mmCIF file of C-alpha atoms in Angstrom:
data_model
loop_
_atom_site.group_PDB
_atom_site.id
_atom_site.type_symbol
_atom_site.label_atom_id
_atom_site.label_comp_id
_atom_site.label_asym_id
_atom_site.label_seq_id
_atom_site.Cartn_x
_atom_site.Cartn_y
_atom_site.Cartn_z
ATOM 1 C CA MET A 1 248.607 430.228 -151.693
ATOM 2 C CA PRO A 2 246.466 433.136 -153.080
ATOM 3 C CA ASN A 3 245.493 435.601 -150.491
ATOM 4 C CA ARG A 4 241.803 435.198 -151.378
ATOM 5 C CA HIS A 5 241.922 431.835 -149.720
ATOM 6 C CA LYS A 6 243.620 433.044 -146.580
ATOM 7 C CA GLY A 7 240.657 432.554 -144.118
ATOM 8 C CA GLN A 8 239.758 429.170 -145.426
ATOM 9 C CA PRO A 9 240.669 425.919 -143.673
ATOM 10 C CA LEU A 10 244.105 424.472 -144.342
ATOM 11 C CA GLY A 11 242.803 421.360 -146.119
ATOM 12 C CA GLU A 12 240.644 423.409 -148.557
ATOM 13 C CA ARG A 13 243.639 425.719 -149.270
ATOM 14 C CA LEU A 14 245.909 422.750 -149.903
ATOM 15 C CA ARG A 15 243.379 421.199 -152.308
ATOM 16 C CA LEU A 16 242.781 424.536 -154.178
ATOM 17 C CA ALA A 17 246.574 424.864 -154.517
ATOM 18 C CA LEU A 18 247.067 421.333 -155.876
ATOM 19 C CA GLU A 19 244.120 421.987 -158.352
ATOM 20 C CA ALA A 20 245.707 425.165 -159.504
ATOM 21 C CA PHE A 21 249.296 423.669 -159.938
ATOM 22 C CA GLY A 22 247.867 421.218 -162.562
ATOM 23 C CA PRO A 23 247.059 417.436 -163.208
ATOM 24 C CA ILE A 24 250.373 415.935 -161.846
ATOM 25 C CA PHE A 25 249.877 417.665 -158.456
ATOM 26 C CA VAL A 26 246.193 416.567 -158.432
ATOM 27 C CA LYS A 27 247.387 412.954 -158.831
ATOM 28 C CA PHE A 28 249.649 413.545 -155.763
ATOM 29 C CA GLY A 29 246.785 414.803 -153.774
ATOM 30 C CA GLN A 30 244.862 411.767 -154.705
ATOM 31 C CA VAL A 31 247.498 409.433 -153.364
ATOM 32 C CA LEU A 32 247.759 411.601 -150.166
ATOM 33 C CA SER A 33 243.985 411.333 -149.659
ATOM 34 C CA THR A 34 244.266 407.611 -149.156
ATOM 35 C CA ARG A 35 246.971 407.800 -146.495
ATOM 36 C CA ARG A 36 244.808 408.829 -143.389
ATOM 37 C CA ASP A 37 247.576 407.495 -141.315
ATOM 38 C CA LEU A 38 249.743 410.301 -142.429
ATOM 39 C CA MET A 39 247.454 413.424 -141.890
ATOM 40 C CA PRO A 40 244.513 414.792 -140.028
ATOM 41 C CA THR A 41 240.997 413.546 -140.938
ATOM 42 C CA ASP A 42 239.911 416.978 -142.113
ATOM 43 C CA ILE A 43 242.653 417.346 -144.514
ATOM 44 C CA ALA A 44 242.366 413.855 -145.838
ATOM 45 C CA ASP A 45 238.564 414.440 -146.338
ATOM 46 C CA GLU A 46 239.255 417.651 -148.383
ATOM 47 C CA LEU A 47 241.928 415.948 -150.467
ATOM 48 C CA ALA A 48 239.419 413.109 -151.175
ATOM 49 C CA ARG A 49 237.525 415.627 -153.285
ATOM 50 C CA LEU A 50 240.282 415.441 -155.843
ATOM 51 C CA GLN A 51 239.382 411.750 -156.512
ATOM 52 C CA ASP A 52 236.259 412.773 -158.592
ATOM 53 C CA ARG A 53 235.277 416.402 -157.813
ATOM 54 C CA VAL A 54 237.939 418.445 -159.535
ATOM 55 C CA PRO A 55 236.256 421.401 -161.243
ATOM 56 C CA PRO A 56 235.274 420.189 -164.670
ATOM 57 C CA CYS A 57 236.286 421.778 -167.960
ATOM 58 C CA ASP A 58 233.614 423.628 -169.837
ATOM 59 C CA SER A 59 230.933 421.238 -171.199
ATOM 60 C CA GLU A 60 231.245 422.794 -174.684
ATOM 61 C CA LEU A 61 234.993 422.050 -174.683
ATOM 62 C CA ALA A 62 234.370 418.417 -173.769
ATOM 63 C CA LEU A 63 231.668 418.081 -176.368
ATOM 64 C CA ARG A 64 234.146 419.479 -178.953
ATOM 65 C CA GLU A 65 236.633 416.937 -177.964
ATOM 66 C CA ILE A 66 234.114 414.098 -178.318
ATOM 67 C CA GLU A 67 232.970 415.308 -181.771
ATOM 68 C CA LYS A 68 236.558 415.735 -182.912
ATOM 69 C CA ALA A 69 237.143 412.061 -182.044
ATOM 70 C CA TYR A 70 234.013 410.881 -183.862
ATOM 71 C CA LYS A 71 234.152 413.445 -186.638
ATOM 72 C CA ARG A 72 230.486 413.986 -186.363
ATOM 73 C CA PRO A 73 228.022 415.681 -183.883
ATOM 74 C CA ALA A 74 227.481 413.982 -180.432
ATOM 75 C CA SER A 75 223.795 413.838 -181.277
ATOM 76 C CA GLU A 76 224.522 411.481 -184.126
ATOM 77 C CA VAL A 77 226.656 409.156 -181.914
ATOM 78 C CA PHE A 78 224.475 409.031 -178.823
ATOM 79 C CA ALA A 79 220.732 408.505 -178.358
ATOM 80 C CA GLU A 80 221.159 410.830 -175.285
ATOM 81 C CA PHE A 81 224.041 412.673 -173.902
ATOM 82 C CA ASP A 82 224.159 414.624 -170.651
ATOM 83 C CA PRO A 83 226.544 417.620 -171.094
ATOM 84 C CA VAL A 84 226.949 418.054 -167.314
ATOM 85 C CA PRO A 85 229.761 415.831 -166.071
ATOM 86 C CA VAL A 86 228.925 413.313 -163.307
ATOM 87 C CA ALA A 87 232.645 413.153 -162.238
ATOM 88 C CA SER A 88 235.774 415.047 -162.924
ATOM 89 C CA ALA A 89 239.300 414.237 -162.095
ATOM 90 C CA SER A 90 242.843 415.369 -162.916
ATOM 91 C CA ILE A 91 243.019 414.075 -166.471
ATOM 92 C CA ALA A 92 239.512 413.357 -167.710
ATOM 93 C CA GLN A 93 235.895 413.720 -166.785
ATOM 94 C CA VAL A 94 232.758 411.449 -167.179
ATOM 95 C CA HIS A 95 229.375 412.114 -168.697
ATOM 96 C CA PHE A 96 226.391 409.853 -168.752
ATOM 97 C CA ALA A 97 224.793 408.948 -172.086
ATOM 98 C CA VAL A 98 222.707 406.355 -173.846
ATOM 99 C CA ILE A 99 223.694 404.438 -177.000
ATOM 100 C CA ARG A 100 221.503 402.367 -179.215
ATOM 101 C CA ASP A 101 222.981 399.087 -180.792
ATOM 102 C CA LYS A 102 222.275 397.617 -184.236
ATOM 103 C CA ASN A 103 219.183 395.916 -182.861
ATOM 104 C CA GLY A 104 217.812 399.125 -181.522
ATOM 105 C CA VAL A 105 218.397 398.200 -177.863
ATOM 106 C CA GLU A 106 219.472 401.121 -175.692
ATOM 107 C CA HIS A 107 222.412 400.875 -173.249
ATOM 108 C CA GLU A 108 223.212 403.275 -170.429
ATOM 109 C CA VAL A 109 227.000 404.177 -170.625
ATOM 110 C CA ALA A 110 229.585 406.371 -169.134
ATOM 111 C CA VAL A 111 231.616 408.381 -171.546
ATOM 112 C CA LYS A 112 235.085 409.261 -170.328
ATOM 113 C CA VAL A 113 236.771 412.093 -172.207
ATOM 114 C CA LEU A 114 240.244 413.603 -171.874
ATOM 115 C CA ARG A 115 240.448 417.242 -170.769
ATOM 116 C CA PRO A 116 241.373 419.490 -173.754
ATOM 117 C CA GLY A 117 245.160 420.155 -174.022
ATOM 118 C CA MET A 118 245.951 417.598 -171.261
ATOM 119 C CA LYS A 119 248.949 415.996 -173.263
ATOM 120 C CA THR A 120 250.723 419.508 -173.620
ATOM 121 C CA VAL A 121 250.092 420.371 -170.001
ATOM 122 C CA ILE A 122 251.530 417.141 -168.599
ATOM 123 C CA ASP A 123 254.479 417.119 -170.985
ATOM 124 C CA LYS A 124 255.386 420.613 -169.611
ATOM 125 C CA ASP A 125 255.118 419.469 -166.015
ATOM 126 C CA LEU A 126 257.109 416.264 -166.721
ATOM 127 C CA ALA A 127 259.939 418.212 -168.348
ATOM 128 C CA LEU A 128 260.265 420.173 -165.130
ATOM 129 C CA MET A 129 260.274 417.084 -163.097
ATOM 130 C CA HIS A 130 263.003 415.506 -165.263
ATOM 131 C CA MET A 131 265.148 418.546 -164.808
ATOM 132 C CA MET A 132 264.637 418.629 -161.067
ATOM 133 C CA ALA A 133 265.462 414.876 -160.784
ATOM 134 C CA SER A 134 268.727 415.604 -162.683
ATOM 135 C CA TRP A 135 269.608 418.437 -160.305
ATOM 136 C CA LEU A 136 268.823 416.315 -157.296
ATOM 137 C CA GLU A 137 271.122 413.547 -158.442
ATOM 138 C CA ARG A 138 274.061 415.970 -159.155
ATOM 139 C CA LEU A 139 273.622 417.970 -155.955
ATOM 140 C CA SER A 140 272.893 415.226 -153.407
ATOM 141 C CA HIS A 141 274.558 411.893 -152.593
ATOM 142 C CA ASP A 142 271.306 410.697 -150.991
ATOM 143 C CA GLY A 143 269.344 411.924 -153.890
ATOM 144 C CA LYS A 144 271.540 409.928 -156.344
ATOM 145 C CA ARG A 145 270.945 406.807 -154.191
ATOM 146 C CA LEU A 146 267.152 407.231 -154.558
ATOM 147 C CA LYS A 147 267.405 407.155 -158.377
ATOM 148 C CA PRO A 148 265.112 410.187 -158.966
ATOM 149 C CA ARG A 149 265.540 410.073 -162.700
ATOM 150 C CA GLU A 150 264.374 406.543 -162.825
ATOM 151 C CA VAL A 151 261.340 407.356 -160.605
ATOM 152 C CA VAL A 152 260.297 410.255 -162.771
ATOM 153 C CA ALA A 153 260.849 408.186 -165.917
ATOM 154 C CA GLU A 154 258.374 405.505 -164.441
ATOM 155 C CA PHE A 155 255.895 408.293 -163.604
ATOM 156 C CA ASP A 156 256.266 409.496 -167.195
ATOM 157 C CA ASN A 157 255.429 406.193 -168.617
ATOM 158 C CA TYR A 158 252.488 405.746 -166.225
ATOM 159 C CA LEU A 159 250.931 409.085 -167.146
ATOM 160 C CA HIS A 160 251.294 408.792 -170.944
ATOM 161 C CA ASP A 161 249.658 405.316 -170.589
ATOM 162 C CA GLU A 162 246.768 407.041 -168.811
ATOM 163 C CA LEU A 163 246.498 409.607 -171.535
ATOM 164 C CA ASP A 164 245.642 406.747 -173.957
ATOM 165 C CA LEU A 165 242.114 405.748 -173.322
ATOM 166 C CA ILE A 166 242.324 402.867 -175.828
ATOM 167 C CA ARG A 167 244.991 401.312 -173.726
ATOM 168 C CA GLU A 168 242.879 401.986 -170.502
ATOM 169 C CA ALA A 169 239.878 400.305 -172.310
ATOM 170 C CA SER A 170 242.041 397.295 -173.139
ATOM 171 C CA ASN A 171 243.256 397.051 -169.524
ATOM 172 C CA ALA A 172 239.744 397.264 -168.202
ATOM 173 C CA ALA A 173 238.583 394.506 -170.643
ATOM 174 C CA GLN A 174 241.445 392.296 -169.573
ATOM 175 C CA LEU A 175 240.585 392.858 -165.956
ATOM 176 C CA ARG A 176 236.969 391.964 -166.696
ATOM 177 C CA ARG A 177 238.021 388.678 -168.347
ATOM 178 C CA ASN A 178 240.251 387.809 -165.387
ATOM 179 C CA MET A 179 237.610 388.405 -162.841
ATOM 180 C CA GLU A 180 235.003 386.336 -164.552
ATOM 181 C CA GLY A 181 233.674 383.578 -162.268
ATOM 182 C CA LEU A 182 234.917 385.184 -159.087
ATOM 183 C CA ASP A 183 231.459 386.639 -158.311
ATOM 184 C CA LEU A 184 232.980 389.269 -156.091
ATOM 185 C CA VAL A 185 233.564 392.228 -158.300
ATOM 186 C CA LEU A 186 231.726 393.786 -161.270
ATOM 187 C CA ILE A 187 233.907 395.302 -164.070
ATOM 188 C CA PRO A 188 231.938 397.481 -166.737
ATOM 189 C CA GLU A 189 231.768 396.217 -170.345
ATOM 190 C CA ILE A 190 233.682 398.218 -172.851
ATOM 191 C CA PHE A 191 231.864 399.489 -176.013
ATOM 192 C CA TRP A 192 234.730 399.136 -178.453
ATOM 193 C CA ASP A 193 232.917 400.692 -181.453
ATOM 194 C CA TYR A 194 232.727 403.954 -179.583
ATOM 195 C CA CYS A 195 236.324 404.033 -178.133
ATOM 196 C CA HIS A 196 239.043 406.263 -179.339
ATOM 197 C CA THR A 197 242.339 407.523 -177.957
ATOM 198 C CA ASP A 198 240.658 410.528 -176.262
ATOM 199 C CA VAL A 199 237.258 409.023 -175.619
ATOM 200 C CA MET A 200 236.244 405.771 -173.820
ATOM 201 C CA VAL A 201 232.618 404.488 -173.539
ATOM 202 C CA MET A 202 231.812 401.880 -171.052
ATOM 203 C CA GLU A 203 228.732 400.314 -169.323
ATOM 204 C CA ARG A 204 227.271 402.661 -166.744
ATOM 205 C CA MET A 205 227.396 401.097 -163.217
ATOM 206 C CA HIS A 206 225.162 401.948 -160.322
ATOM 207 C CA GLY A 207 226.625 401.793 -156.794
ATOM 208 C CA VAL A 208 227.812 403.608 -153.569
ATOM 209 C CA PRO A 209 231.389 404.911 -153.207
ATOM 210 C CA ILE A 210 233.395 402.424 -150.960
ATOM 211 C CA SER A 211 234.218 405.433 -148.658
ATOM 212 C CA GLN A 212 230.516 405.993 -147.691
ATOM 213 C CA VAL A 213 230.684 403.176 -145.027
ATOM 214 C CA GLU A 214 227.791 404.385 -142.949
ATOM 215 C CA ARG A 215 225.627 404.491 -145.970
ATOM 216 C CA LEU A 216 226.666 400.920 -146.835
ATOM 217 C CA ARG A 217 225.917 399.780 -143.233
ATOM 218 C CA GLU A 218 222.500 401.349 -143.386
ATOM 219 C CA ALA A 219 221.738 399.493 -146.691
ATOM 220 C CA GLY A 220 222.636 396.201 -144.940
ATOM 221 C CA VAL A 221 226.027 395.470 -146.507
ATOM 222 C CA ASP A 222 228.025 393.126 -144.476
ATOM 223 C CA ILE A 223 231.203 395.330 -143.911
ATOM 224 C CA PRO A 224 233.565 392.628 -142.502
ATOM 225 C CA LYS A 225 232.708 390.395 -145.470
ATOM 226 C CA LEU A 226 233.171 393.350 -147.864
ATOM 227 C CA ALA A 227 236.792 393.753 -146.319
ATOM 228 C CA ARG A 228 237.569 389.943 -146.735
ATOM 229 C CA ASP A 229 236.237 390.134 -150.404
ATOM 230 C CA GLY A 230 238.429 393.132 -151.070
ATOM 231 C CA VAL A 231 241.593 391.220 -149.914
ATOM 232 C CA THR A 232 240.518 388.158 -151.970
ATOM 233 C CA ILE A 233 240.036 390.326 -155.014
ATOM 234 C CA PHE A 234 243.354 392.138 -154.712
ATOM 235 C CA PHE A 235 245.449 389.077 -153.912
ATOM 236 C CA THR A 236 243.825 387.235 -156.810
ATOM 237 C CA GLN A 237 244.796 390.018 -159.161
ATOM 238 C CA VAL A 238 248.337 390.215 -157.887
ATOM 239 C CA PHE A 239 249.349 386.600 -157.167
ATOM 240 C CA ARG A 240 247.174 384.590 -159.619
ATOM 241 C CA ASP A 241 246.909 386.996 -162.590
ATOM 242 C CA GLY A 242 249.950 389.336 -162.197
ATOM 243 C CA PHE A 243 247.488 392.030 -163.567
ATOM 244 C CA PHE A 244 245.844 394.400 -161.099
ATOM 245 C CA HIS A 245 243.989 397.643 -160.653
ATOM 246 C CA ALA A 246 246.647 400.121 -159.595
ATOM 247 C CA ASP A 247 244.402 403.242 -158.911
ATOM 248 C CA MET A 248 242.206 401.919 -156.234
ATOM 249 C CA HIS A 249 241.048 405.149 -154.579
ATOM 250 C CA PRO A 250 237.229 405.586 -153.523
ATOM 251 C CA GLY A 251 236.562 407.427 -156.774
ATOM 252 C CA ASN A 252 237.126 404.245 -158.694
ATOM 253 C CA ILE A 253 235.692 401.703 -156.278
ATOM 254 C CA MET A 254 232.009 401.356 -155.428
ATOM 255 C CA VAL A 255 229.571 398.696 -153.962
ATOM 256 C CA SER A 256 226.452 397.439 -155.722
ATOM 257 C CA LEU A 257 223.173 397.717 -153.910
ATOM 258 C CA GLU A 258 221.270 396.206 -156.867
ATOM 259 C CA PRO A 259 219.209 393.037 -155.625
ATOM 260 C CA GLU A 260 221.043 390.635 -158.066
ATOM 261 C CA THR A 261 224.473 391.848 -157.215
ATOM 262 C CA PHE A 262 223.942 393.237 -153.722
ATOM 263 C CA GLY A 263 227.313 393.728 -151.756
ATOM 264 C CA ARG A 264 229.619 393.200 -154.641
ATOM 265 C CA TYR A 265 232.387 395.592 -155.582
ATOM 266 C CA ILE A 266 232.264 397.659 -158.657
ATOM 267 C CA SER A 267 235.754 398.456 -160.031
ATOM 268 C CA LEU A 268 235.980 401.439 -162.477
#
């Protein structure tokens, strides 16, 4: 790790190193941050920042990507657009905006935009991972048994799916349909007229991250019920629908404190 970070805590240095290595390593850090049974709390807390607080790309670059997708200025697409991102992760970042429908009704939305050049960066990292997997199979009997090439191929497919925001929007819409009537979880509506491969626009949701347990308690949320509801939601997705949210870290899961939906999960 760079010497300039030598005096900083181990968890912070680890997070900074993963950020410097690129999006695939940030993904790995996100996974590690959810395994508090495997590491000290201070390191897990620092890695949790990778869930939605990765340093964002320049707002001008994000706007350029948005305008390239729509082929017109963002001011002509959105009634309002906040150039400061509200969340930033390994592959994309999110901006709040307002759209106006054909009837003149305004809707608060979240605009997810891929980081510029992300496909090229990920393809280079994946090429390295494919090469290392082949070496591991040739050099180690145990390595061959673990089928590293198949593992990397699956990771390759997963990441390229995540780079297609139309596919992500479709999955979110399917999950929303599946969860209708369960009354335990809120899934944002997708605004299809505004969605492109590199940009996705969805309903803005208001809630508290699931990791902020004390804040939820203070607001009066029944934590044991919340835990039971979480199990019900996940088992329903897996065993009833065979279609489930596979990236359930706290950056993607919130709890509503709105009076009409108080205590319900919000799945992003």
